[in-house]
Amino acid sequence: MRSLACLTVVVFASVSIFAQTIAQPTVWASKPDIPAFEKTVNDRLAAAQAAIDKIVAVKGQRTIANTLATYDEALRNLNSAAYLASLVESVHPDAAFRDRGTEMVRKVSAAQTALSLNRDVYQALSKLDVSKADPATRYYANRQLLEFRLAGVDKDDATRAQLKKLSDELTDEQSMYERNISDDQKKVEVNDPKELEGLPQDYIDRHKPGPDGKIYITTNYPDAFPAMKFSKSEDFRRRVYLAFDTRAYPKNKEVLEKMMATRYQIAQLNGYSSWADYNAADKMIKSGANIADFIQKVHDAASPIAKRELEMLLAEKRKTDPNAKEIGDHEVSYLNELVRRSQFNFDSQLVRPYLPFAEVRKGILDTASTLFHVTFQQEQNVPSWDPAVETWDVRDNGKAIGRFYLDMHPRPGKFTHAEMSAIADGVRGKQLPEAILICNFPKPTADDPGLMEYGDVVVFFHEFGHLMHWILGGQQQWAGISGITMEADFGEAPSQMLEEWMHSPQVLASFAKHYKTGEPIPAELVARMNRASAFGRGISVSQQDEYTAISYDLYKSKPDGVDPDEVTLRNAQAHTPFTPLPETHMYAAFGHLAGYSSAYYTYLWDKVIAEDFFGQFDHANLLAGPTPMRYRHTVLEPGGSVSANDLVKNFLSREQNMNAFQKWMGEEFENQAAEVVDSK
Ligand SMILES: [Zn+2]
């Protein structure tokens, strides 16, 4: 209670002292229709092209002012065109508008590719003497040259033309892959109201029979996940799982095979033997072989723990099916929940009444505010594509340092997952960084406070962490090193670390209050929840290792004869102890195969770093002491101005290792052992 009161004072103080709004127009300030949207994107593309022409036209000596600064201006304009097009594609309520968004994404991406293959610009940058510049500027110039070489800029004209064509094709294929997933919302008919037994009452209330007298459950996350976790009907769970894991199939099998072929050709033309190798060349991990190595290391670390957990799931299943010898993929979520209740005396439904959406949102903002020493102020009456969108300013010691938008609830046709998306690059003295959270949490209504699953609260803080990284790292001199522009396989580490804050009884009690009584969540309940949520980490890491291996295997070699169904089945069997459900094709809706391609390892790689980072904080009070500010200064604020391997070393004073990660995975057994010792 006390800590919440303090936080409230901080937030109110910021409102009264700094009531003026930021001068930078909000993203939807002009309320564009389709033609106005297109014009804005086209204007930004034209501004980028003008800057590119200016670089090439320079006569005489190349300077940072006449070359790098102009280049950065081109980049900033291209990025802001890309951000707007992708925003429209992901969130606009009108399908025709979204379609135009997709077209503009493709157009911007073609311009980005053209710049990455522009030999005149590459030569201009390579003639630049940065030896006397500050370290960030030197790092920026050198990293851009590396990226240019990886794009194939030093290849002959015919090869560059071919690369450009392939890159445009790849963009189309990626867009189509993602669109197929969000467009293919499936429905499962409830055959008998009994099939909803076990589900929370508010869920049942929200799923009343339609005009045809039937109840349907969609494959949207807030519909499908609780159904697979709580329904007592095995047959119903199987049907929902089947619908969920056949989304975008068979359409996306063909699109995926095209992406694999296109990517392989791009790698070949650049002199790499596989896409995985090529794609790793500018990452922390550096090569495909290192990815394979990492997959094996994770496998070795997770297997013994996953095996112990499997035995517990089997014992649970045998309570109703005494001869059970195996567990199907579609049963894992449900059995996990039963074990949590029976072995850890924990029912996740006990936590939901403490997690009404509005309180959680406030709590997430207050926690971030305290941790990162910033304040937030909501802007009122800001035009948006949907009335539910909120706009907030971010301030550091009263000074505006950025802005964010929250678009938190599902709408038909909207992006179906949860993500932070950039809106504007931060460039010191020129443009404030902006970003948006696009999520799909239950929407509160007059008679329903929108109670959240605990896991969704963790996701919320995770995504908010990306947003803070974007804004705190967005105070650089250059757009090209602003925000989260470091090696792409570092981006998840800070947010994965922040998930630990949502396990702290103290942090949770500051905002998680019972929606009827106002009572803060009891520390004892959080402790039980933590033990219960530690259960299943070995299994979950095994599943992530499976997805990682699928993502790597699809892209590790020449794709001829590589069958996505075979790769998926083989890795499911190799990495997890569960029986795959025949007729599923999970890869078809595995959206990361488009964006992350072979780099899905990033999630586990960053989890290893995240747990190592977390070890540096005071676990007795996660918001106190000098570590939060040291973390902000050494890891977040540099943005992409140094290499991520240096960010890690600067904070840890060494390279990351697996120790903390291993301990984290087996925490439920460690705690058990500790309790046995305590009780003696
Ligand atoms: Zn993330």
XYZ file of C-alpha atoms and ligand atoms in Angstrom:
681
model
C 0.000 0.000 0.000
C 2.628 2.484 1.099
C 4.720 2.119 -2.024
C 1.700 2.682 -4.240
C 0.907 5.948 -2.427
C 4.471 7.149 -3.069
C 4.205 6.265 -6.729
C 0.936 8.113 -7.026
C 2.532 11.260 -5.580
C 5.363 11.045 -8.101
C 2.944 10.739 -11.008
C 0.706 13.567 -9.818
C 3.687 15.845 -9.223
C 4.723 15.395 -12.816
C 1.236 16.241 -14.021
C 0.985 19.498 -12.113
C 4.451 20.806 -12.884
C 4.686 19.768 -16.513
C 1.161 20.059 -17.798
C 2.245 21.349 -21.201
C 2.203 18.798 -24.007
C 5.028 17.816 -26.312
C 5.281 19.955 -29.459
C 5.936 16.959 -31.719
C 2.625 16.022 -33.441
C 1.156 12.655 -32.442
C 1.196 9.900 -35.037
C -2.494 10.169 -35.992
C -2.819 13.959 -35.429
C -3.928 14.650 -39.015
C -6.568 11.855 -38.963
C -5.517 10.670 -42.425
C -7.765 8.856 -44.885
C -6.197 6.383 -47.311
C -4.921 9.005 -49.827
C -3.512 11.205 -47.031
C -1.781 8.207 -45.469
C -0.221 7.295 -48.804
C 0.903 10.867 -49.338
C 2.620 10.986 -45.940
C 4.514 7.772 -46.660
C 5.411 8.977 -50.162
C 6.586 12.361 -48.838
C 8.913 10.619 -46.403
C 10.250 8.404 -49.168
C 10.829 11.524 -51.308
C 12.675 13.241 -48.435
C 14.880 10.150 -48.080
C 15.618 10.149 -51.802
C 16.477 13.866 -51.721
C 18.995 13.172 -48.938
C 20.497 10.273 -50.909
C 20.870 12.489 -53.995
C 22.545 15.117 -51.838
C 25.146 12.654 -50.542
C 26.007 11.521 -54.052
C 26.220 15.106 -55.355
C 28.871 16.207 -52.834
C 31.978 17.587 -54.547
C 35.247 17.770 -52.683
C 36.046 16.442 -49.262
C 33.615 14.102 -47.494
C 32.757 15.240 -43.966
C 30.503 13.891 -41.255
C 28.216 16.883 -41.860
C 27.905 16.496 -45.634
C 27.873 12.681 -45.735
C 27.072 10.793 -42.510
C 24.538 13.352 -41.247
C 22.773 13.371 -44.630
C 22.840 9.592 -44.738
C 21.272 9.487 -41.265
C 18.582 11.862 -42.471
C 17.759 9.467 -45.317
C 17.577 6.621 -42.832
C 15.356 8.525 -40.415
C 12.882 9.331 -43.211
C 12.864 5.782 -44.542
C 12.297 4.443 -41.030
C 9.426 6.775 -40.312
C 7.799 5.789 -43.623
C 8.225 2.116 -42.664
C 6.863 2.598 -39.140
C 3.694 4.327 -40.359
C 3.010 1.791 -43.121
C 3.493 -1.107 -40.745
C 1.323 0.531 -38.071
C -1.554 0.847 -40.533
C -1.075 -2.729 -41.688
C -1.200 -4.015 -38.092
C -3.921 -1.993 -36.402
C -6.214 -0.098 -38.756
C -9.841 -1.219 -38.272
C -10.625 -0.903 -42.008
C -9.490 -3.877 -44.136
C -9.038 -1.707 -47.252
C -6.790 0.634 -45.239
C -4.779 -2.338 -43.948
C -4.393 -3.645 -47.501
C -2.987 -0.294 -48.555
C -0.709 -0.466 -45.524
C 0.635 -3.783 -46.788
C 1.297 -2.240 -50.203
C 3.120 0.700 -48.651
C 5.198 -1.626 -46.437
C 6.322 -3.298 -49.633
C 7.103 0.012 -51.311
C 9.137 1.313 -48.357
C 10.988 -1.947 -48.042
C 11.940 -1.738 -51.732
C 13.371 1.739 -51.096
C 15.310 0.438 -48.062
C 16.718 -2.383 -50.135
C 17.658 0.027 -52.908
C 19.585 2.154 -50.406
C 21.339 -0.890 -48.952
C 22.522 -1.708 -52.498
C 23.410 1.865 -53.482
C 27.064 1.700 -54.392
C 27.477 5.481 -54.635
C 26.310 5.905 -51.058
C 28.530 3.019 -49.900
C 31.561 4.580 -51.574
C 30.736 7.985 -50.120
C 30.612 6.486 -46.602
C 33.770 4.449 -47.109
C 35.695 7.597 -48.106
C 34.685 9.278 -44.899
C 37.459 9.777 -42.306
C 35.892 9.113 -38.882
C 39.166 8.591 -37.010
C 38.745 11.850 -35.087
C 35.011 11.457 -34.442
C 33.480 10.417 -31.104
C 33.298 6.644 -30.439
C 29.559 6.375 -31.175
C 29.938 8.068 -34.554
C 32.948 5.860 -35.418
C 31.025 2.739 -34.413
C 28.029 3.855 -36.465
C 30.016 4.491 -39.642
C 31.839 1.149 -39.415
C 28.713 -0.840 -38.702
C 26.927 0.743 -41.664
C 29.801 -0.284 -43.916
C 29.507 -3.883 -42.656
C 25.752 -3.865 -43.330
C 26.361 -2.487 -46.823
C 28.816 -5.286 -47.573
C 26.352 -7.910 -46.241
C 23.700 -6.461 -48.533
C 26.033 -7.174 -51.469
C 26.825 -3.607 -52.407
C 30.328 -4.497 -53.589
C 28.978 -7.103 -56.045
C 28.722 -6.457 -59.810
C 25.702 -4.715 -61.339
C 23.926 -7.889 -62.460
C 24.286 -9.514 -59.016
C 23.075 -6.392 -57.260
C 20.036 -6.225 -59.545
C 19.334 -9.866 -58.750
C 19.699 -9.237 -54.988
C 17.322 -6.338 -55.170
C 14.740 -8.443 -56.991
C 15.078 -11.253 -54.435
C 14.818 -8.877 -51.531
C 11.593 -7.386 -52.913
C 10.190 -10.870 -53.388
C 11.128 -11.786 -49.835
C 9.288 -8.749 -48.472
C 6.149 -9.822 -50.357
C 6.470 -13.358 -49.082
C 6.958 -12.221 -45.481
C 3.941 -9.925 -45.649
C 1.801 -12.641 -47.142
C 2.924 -15.152 -44.518
C 1.982 -12.821 -41.690
C -1.285 -11.728 -43.282
C -2.336 -15.345 -43.832
C -1.914 -15.942 -40.097
C -3.891 -12.928 -38.901
C -6.605 -13.435 -41.537
C -7.171 -17.109 -40.789
C -9.210 -16.888 -37.627
C -10.837 -20.276 -37.132
C -13.942 -21.124 -35.120
C -14.623 -24.236 -33.081
C -18.217 -25.087 -32.362
C -19.052 -26.026 -28.783
C -21.029 -29.268 -29.128
C -22.315 -29.296 -25.579
C -22.210 -26.528 -22.933
C -20.489 -29.141 -20.722
C -17.380 -28.666 -22.852
C -16.904 -25.255 -21.228
C -16.835 -26.754 -17.719
C -13.639 -25.798 -15.935
C -13.452 -22.416 -17.655
C -13.869 -19.220 -15.601
C -17.427 -17.930 -15.271
C -16.656 -14.596 -16.980
C -15.287 -16.521 -19.954
C -18.480 -18.578 -20.157
C -20.569 -15.395 -19.819
C -18.649 -13.854 -22.696
C -19.404 -16.847 -24.943
C -23.180 -16.933 -25.193
C -24.945 -18.758 -28.030
C -25.185 -16.670 -31.228
C -28.257 -16.107 -33.445
C -27.944 -19.712 -34.694
C -28.179 -20.973 -31.116
C -24.574 -22.213 -31.165
C -21.501 -21.238 -29.149
C -18.218 -20.744 -30.986
C -14.674 -20.375 -29.657
C -12.255 -18.604 -31.997
C -8.506 -19.196 -32.364
C -7.822 -15.677 -31.010
C -5.534 -15.928 -27.989
C -8.043 -14.755 -25.313
C -10.470 -17.412 -26.620
C -8.206 -20.330 -27.434
C -5.600 -20.271 -24.635
C -8.032 -20.512 -21.690
C -9.978 -23.228 -23.571
C -6.830 -25.363 -23.968
C -5.794 -24.707 -20.378
C -9.033 -25.146 -18.430
C -11.711 -27.067 -20.339
C -12.326 -30.441 -18.704
C -13.264 -31.950 -22.056
C -10.245 -33.588 -23.655
C -12.082 -33.810 -26.962
C -12.878 -30.095 -26.946
C -9.292 -29.163 -26.070
C -8.085 -31.378 -28.894
C -10.423 -29.652 -31.376
C -9.328 -26.177 -30.272
C -5.659 -27.187 -30.427
C -6.150 -28.673 -33.880
C -7.834 -25.504 -35.136
C -5.111 -23.370 -33.555
C -2.229 -25.370 -34.990
C -3.653 -25.536 -38.489
C -4.089 -21.784 -38.873
C -2.795 -20.573 -42.230
C -2.353 -24.136 -43.467
C -1.968 -25.143 -46.263
C -1.536 -21.599 -47.653
C 1.599 -20.876 -45.648
C 3.390 -24.115 -46.492
C 3.854 -22.843 -50.011
C 4.766 -19.320 -48.849
C 7.317 -20.718 -46.388
C 8.950 -22.842 -49.084
C 9.214 -19.753 -51.263
C 10.820 -17.787 -48.400
C 13.341 -20.576 -47.809
C 14.293 -20.619 -51.504
C 14.522 -16.829 -51.779
C 16.673 -16.555 -48.664
C 18.995 -19.307 -49.803
C 19.592 -17.510 -53.106
C 20.340 -14.247 -51.280
C 22.885 -16.020 -49.061
C 24.501 -17.719 -52.057
C 24.884 -14.486 -54.007
C 26.600 -12.976 -50.977
C 29.057 -15.832 -50.727
C 27.507 -17.751 -47.807
C 26.599 -21.437 -47.952
C 23.338 -21.003 -45.996
C 20.879 -18.351 -44.955
C 21.524 -19.210 -41.288
C 25.244 -18.377 -41.675
C 24.583 -15.231 -43.636
C 21.932 -14.040 -41.213
C 24.215 -14.629 -38.199
C 27.135 -12.624 -39.601
C 26.099 -9.301 -38.040
C 24.731 -10.797 -34.818
C 26.198 -11.542 -31.401
C 26.191 -15.263 -32.227
C 28.177 -14.774 -35.471
C 27.568 -18.128 -37.284
C 25.094 -20.924 -37.990
C 27.395 -23.455 -36.331
C 27.215 -21.436 -33.134
C 23.408 -21.616 -33.310
C 23.567 -25.425 -33.592
C 25.955 -25.452 -30.642
C 23.683 -23.289 -28.569
C 20.626 -25.494 -29.363
C 22.573 -28.524 -28.101
C 23.737 -26.757 -24.928
C 20.192 -25.719 -24.093
C 18.981 -29.241 -24.837
C 21.523 -30.703 -22.418
C 20.662 -28.208 -19.712
C 16.873 -28.568 -20.060
C 16.393 -32.300 -20.673
C 16.892 -33.610 -17.117
C 14.530 -31.002 -15.713
C 11.937 -31.558 -18.471
C 12.077 -35.297 -17.728
C 11.311 -34.761 -14.041
C 8.446 -32.482 -14.980
C 7.066 -34.975 -17.514
C 6.875 -37.646 -14.782
C 4.760 -35.270 -12.715
C 2.420 -34.581 -15.655
C 2.082 -38.313 -16.297
C 1.272 -39.005 -12.645
C -1.439 -36.362 -12.910
C -2.858 -37.867 -16.076
C -2.890 -41.349 -14.519
C -5.340 -40.140 -11.882
C -8.054 -40.369 -14.550
C -6.321 -42.647 -17.075
C -4.350 -45.231 -15.058
C -2.631 -46.770 -18.081
C -1.447 -43.501 -19.642
C 2.099 -43.771 -20.984
C 2.365 -40.624 -23.053
C 1.129 -37.067 -23.191
C -0.112 -35.354 -26.328
C 0.989 -31.835 -27.243
C -2.606 -30.695 -26.808
C -2.733 -31.860 -23.167
C 0.330 -30.048 -21.848
C -1.287 -26.746 -20.973
C -4.200 -28.445 -19.149
C -2.053 -30.949 -17.225
C 0.415 -28.213 -16.288
C -2.448 -26.379 -14.662
C -3.634 -29.491 -12.793
C -0.131 -30.154 -11.439
C 0.113 -26.546 -10.343
C -3.082 -27.035 -8.362
C -2.393 -30.479 -6.938
C 1.359 -30.355 -6.323
C 1.832 -26.679 -5.658
C -1.564 -25.899 -4.168
C -2.041 -23.218 -6.732
C -5.020 -22.390 -8.932
C -4.267 -19.606 -11.376
C -7.931 -18.564 -11.161
C -7.172 -17.366 -7.608
C -4.938 -14.649 -9.018
C -7.169 -13.259 -11.764
C -9.529 -11.309 -9.456
C -6.491 -9.240 -8.439
C -5.694 -8.381 -12.032
C -8.356 -6.116 -13.550
C -6.939 -4.533 -16.678
C -7.103 -0.877 -15.600
C -5.236 -1.489 -12.313
C -2.646 -3.623 -14.047
C -2.011 -0.961 -16.661
C -1.517 1.636 -13.955
C 0.703 -0.730 -11.967
C 2.913 -1.522 -14.943
C 3.435 2.175 -15.634
C 4.098 2.989 -11.966
C 6.616 0.147 -11.644
C 8.487 1.200 -14.773
C 8.416 4.791 -13.596
C 10.066 3.922 -10.270
C 12.554 1.477 -11.743
C 13.787 3.701 -14.555
C 13.409 7.041 -12.750
C 11.057 8.541 -15.325
C 7.473 9.846 -15.163
C 4.523 9.383 -17.497
C 1.774 11.811 -18.339
C -1.292 10.926 -20.375
C -2.190 13.239 -23.255
C -5.923 13.846 -23.592
C -8.160 14.043 -26.671
C -5.528 12.744 -29.059
C -6.986 11.591 -32.425
C -6.481 7.899 -33.139
C -7.547 5.029 -35.409
C -9.543 3.561 -32.515
C -11.070 5.346 -29.509
C -9.454 2.868 -27.094
C -5.899 4.011 -27.950
C -4.097 6.006 -25.233
C -1.218 8.456 -25.709
C 1.448 9.080 -23.035
C 4.502 11.362 -22.664
C 7.692 10.121 -21.005
C 9.712 12.570 -18.873
C 13.128 12.420 -17.272
C 13.505 14.989 -14.487
C 10.590 16.827 -16.042
C 12.128 16.961 -19.507
C 10.170 15.253 -22.287
C 12.220 12.347 -23.683
C 9.618 10.403 -25.655
C 6.045 9.319 -26.196
C 4.138 6.056 -26.401
C 0.748 4.741 -27.457
C -1.229 1.850 -25.969
C -3.570 -0.151 -28.246
C -4.378 -2.981 -25.872
C -7.536 -4.869 -26.866
C -8.509 -7.188 -29.741
C -10.370 -5.978 -32.850
C -11.255 -7.954 -35.970
C -8.340 -7.925 -38.405
C -5.860 -6.520 -35.879
C -2.412 -8.052 -35.337
C -3.135 -10.989 -33.017
C -0.029 -11.219 -30.813
C 1.584 -8.698 -28.436
C 4.407 -6.446 -29.588
C 6.142 -3.117 -29.270
C 6.397 -1.294 -32.582
C 8.467 1.784 -33.340
C 6.710 4.984 -34.400
C 9.662 7.411 -34.515
C 13.442 7.152 -34.051
C 14.877 9.335 -31.333
C 17.463 11.829 -32.588
C 18.874 14.122 -29.921
C 17.634 17.693 -30.339
C 15.664 16.834 -33.454
C 13.021 14.152 -32.865
C 11.703 12.408 -29.756
C 11.521 8.610 -29.839
C 7.999 7.180 -30.018
C 6.652 3.634 -29.883
C 3.416 1.721 -29.489
C 2.316 -1.402 -27.636
C -0.067 -3.504 -29.716
C -1.660 -6.147 -27.468
C -4.803 -8.247 -27.248
C -5.841 -8.266 -23.593
C -9.508 -8.625 -22.549
C -11.320 -5.299 -22.739
C -13.069 -4.076 -19.589
C -16.783 -3.341 -19.961
C -19.432 -1.861 -17.649
C -20.046 -5.185 -15.901
C -16.682 -6.889 -16.562
C -13.413 -5.416 -15.250
C -11.383 -7.327 -17.876
C -9.636 -9.667 -15.448
C -6.243 -10.658 -16.860
C -4.407 -13.950 -16.844
C -1.253 -13.590 -14.788
C 0.802 -14.603 -17.827
C -0.660 -11.671 -19.733
C 0.524 -9.306 -17.017
C 4.049 -10.642 -17.507
C 3.708 -10.173 -21.279
C 2.507 -6.604 -20.719
C 5.575 -5.684 -18.635
C 7.843 -7.482 -21.089
C 6.501 -5.445 -24.004
C 6.613 -2.293 -21.924
C 10.290 -3.058 -21.360
C 10.900 -2.899 -25.119
C 9.164 0.425 -25.152
C 11.359 1.810 -22.337
C 14.445 0.502 -24.131
C 13.335 2.266 -27.314
C 12.820 5.548 -25.485
C 15.774 5.526 -23.055
C 18.082 4.305 -25.844
C 16.567 6.881 -28.180
C 18.608 9.884 -27.065
C 21.459 9.404 -29.563
C 22.926 11.832 -32.042
C 22.008 9.509 -34.946
C 18.800 7.696 -35.907
C 20.886 4.760 -37.146
C 22.175 3.930 -33.635
C 19.082 4.984 -31.719
C 16.773 2.789 -29.646
C 17.061 -0.958 -30.255
C 19.415 -0.838 -33.236
C 22.210 -2.970 -31.765
C 22.713 -6.570 -32.980
C 19.235 -8.033 -33.394
C 19.905 -11.020 -31.121
C 20.200 -8.803 -28.044
C 16.804 -7.113 -28.286
C 14.858 -9.529 -26.041
C 17.306 -9.643 -23.120
C 16.197 -6.485 -21.278
C 12.501 -7.374 -21.536
C 13.029 -10.985 -20.534
C 14.866 -9.746 -17.455
C 11.982 -7.446 -16.526
C 9.593 -10.418 -16.394
C 11.213 -11.200 -13.019
C 9.730 -7.998 -11.566
C 6.263 -9.481 -11.989
C 7.266 -12.330 -9.628
C 8.029 -9.955 -6.766
C 5.334 -10.041 -4.018
C 6.211 -6.455 -3.147
C 5.892 -5.157 -6.706
C 2.675 -7.099 -7.357
C 1.059 -5.956 -4.095
C 1.569 -2.339 -5.151
C -1.061 -2.665 -7.880
C -2.722 -6.110 -7.854
C -5.817 -5.491 -5.735
C -8.947 -7.608 -5.592
C -11.483 -6.032 -7.949
C -14.283 -6.434 -5.392
C -12.586 -5.904 -2.028
C -9.532 -3.780 -2.937
C -7.354 -6.160 -0.886
C -3.740 -6.309 -2.192
C -2.629 -9.695 -3.454
C -1.355 -11.702 -0.427
C 2.420 -12.326 -0.389
C 1.724 -15.962 0.478
C -0.356 -16.387 -2.703
C 2.428 -14.837 -4.784
C 4.981 -17.159 -3.191
C 2.813 -20.175 -4.064
C 2.279 -18.805 -7.550
C 6.022 -18.396 -8.031
C 6.706 -21.975 -7.024
C 3.899 -23.156 -9.277
C 5.033 -21.011 -12.196
C 8.578 -22.321 -11.849
C 7.061 -25.709 -12.560
C 7.199 -26.465 -16.273
C 10.214 -24.328 -17.161
C 12.240 -27.340 -18.245
C 9.369 -28.352 -20.541
C 8.842 -24.843 -21.793
C 12.550 -24.370 -22.557
C 12.487 -27.725 -24.387
C 9.583 -26.481 -26.494
C 11.408 -23.229 -27.205
C 14.485 -25.241 -28.136
C 12.254 -27.237 -30.513
C 11.020 -24.029 -32.192
C 14.599 -22.752 -32.300
C 15.727 -25.934 -34.004
C 12.837 -25.734 -36.503
C 13.763 -22.153 -37.330
C 17.433 -23.114 -37.752
C 16.873 -26.365 -39.682
C 14.570 -24.732 -42.224
C 17.300 -22.257 -43.113
C 20.575 -24.072 -42.380
C 21.144 -25.568 -45.844
C 20.039 -25.675 -49.455
C 16.238 -25.904 -49.179
C 15.680 -28.452 -51.976
C 13.789 -31.374 -50.482
C 13.534 -29.791 -47.029
C 9.956 -30.512 -45.941
C 8.585 -28.196 -43.214
C 6.315 -30.972 -41.909
C 9.248 -33.366 -41.577
C 11.469 -30.739 -39.919
C 8.693 -29.856 -37.465
C 7.890 -33.453 -36.530
C 11.555 -34.454 -36.190
C 12.386 -31.560 -33.878
C 9.233 -32.031 -31.810
C 10.351 -35.612 -31.178
C 13.987 -34.708 -30.601
C 13.471 -31.876 -28.138
C 10.197 -32.445 -26.270
C 8.845 -35.573 -24.562
C 5.312 -35.129 -25.930
C 3.391 -36.879 -28.693
C 2.584 -34.517 -31.563
C -1.051 -34.421 -32.636
C -1.267 -35.750 -36.210
C -2.713 -33.345 -38.792
C -1.286 -30.248 -37.108
C 1.087 -27.949 -38.963
C 2.216 -25.461 -36.342
C 4.919 -23.947 -38.567
C 2.221 -22.495 -40.863
C 1.195 -20.057 -38.105
C 4.717 -19.681 -36.613
C 4.970 -16.036 -37.638
C 8.603 -15.739 -36.541
C 9.694 -17.898 -39.475
C 9.032 -14.771 -41.561
C 10.593 -12.060 -39.379
C 13.198 -13.931 -37.316
C 13.824 -16.651 -39.933
C 16.784 -18.699 -38.589
C 17.239 -16.445 -35.562
C 14.483 -17.704 -33.287
C 17.364 -18.798 -30.982
C 17.316 -15.142 -29.923
C 14.632 -15.782 -27.293
C 16.652 -18.434 -25.439
C 19.975 -16.684 -26.057
C 18.557 -13.552 -24.489
C 16.921 -15.467 -21.643
C 20.389 -16.691 -20.691
C 21.638 -13.078 -20.678
C 18.479 -11.862 -18.908
C 18.891 -14.242 -15.956
C 22.565 -13.329 -15.725
C 21.648 -9.618 -15.649
C 18.932 -10.229 -13.065
C 21.523 -11.666 -10.692
C 22.997 -8.168 -10.379
C 19.869 -6.657 -8.793
C 18.922 -6.609 -5.104
C 16.378 -9.439 -4.973
C 15.026 -8.237 -1.615
C 13.918 -4.974 -3.205
C 13.992 -4.921 -6.968
C 13.259 -1.224 -7.246
C 15.924 -0.009 -4.830
C 19.664 0.540 -4.708
C 22.046 1.825 -7.345
C 21.668 -1.119 -9.776
C 18.537 0.098 -11.648
C 20.256 3.353 -12.643
C 23.548 1.587 -13.397
C 21.549 -0.750 -15.634
C 19.753 2.129 -17.327
C 23.072 3.913 -17.973
C 25.196 0.948 -19.104
C 22.680 -1.265 -20.941
C 19.688 0.789 -22.113
C 20.928 4.319 -22.739
C 23.747 3.442 -25.158
C 21.088 2.196 -27.632
C 22.988 0.817 -30.628
C 26.065 2.996 -30.162
C 28.258 0.054 -29.013
C 28.161 -3.679 -29.761
C 25.791 -5.792 -27.652
C 28.653 -8.031 -26.549
C 30.129 -4.872 -24.981
C 26.816 -3.903 -23.380
C 26.817 -7.291 -21.641
C 30.455 -7.027 -20.553
C 30.038 -3.458 -19.362
C 27.217 -4.458 -17.024
C 28.447 -7.893 -15.858
C 32.196 -7.175 -16.054
C 32.449 -10.506 -17.951
C 30.701 -12.453 -20.736
C 27.320 -14.070 -20.045
C 27.179 -17.719 -18.945
C 24.463 -20.394 -18.411
C 24.662 -20.686 -14.601
C 21.823 -18.364 -13.664
C 19.661 -19.747 -16.489
C 20.105 -23.341 -15.280
C 19.256 -22.369 -11.742
C 16.150 -20.527 -12.979
C 14.916 -23.579 -14.913
C 15.072 -25.916 -11.951
C 13.797 -23.456 -9.371
C 10.693 -25.474 -8.425
C 12.869 -28.400 -7.318
C 15.372 -26.173 -5.516
C 12.572 -24.555 -3.543
C 11.157 -27.971 -2.658
C 14.544 -29.079 -1.401
C 14.911 -25.856 0.552
C 11.531 -26.355 2.202
C 12.380 -29.883 3.277
C 15.557 -28.539 4.873
C 13.616 -25.689 6.539
C 11.052 -27.987 8.093
C 13.680 -30.152 9.773
Zn 9.910 -9.250 -26.653
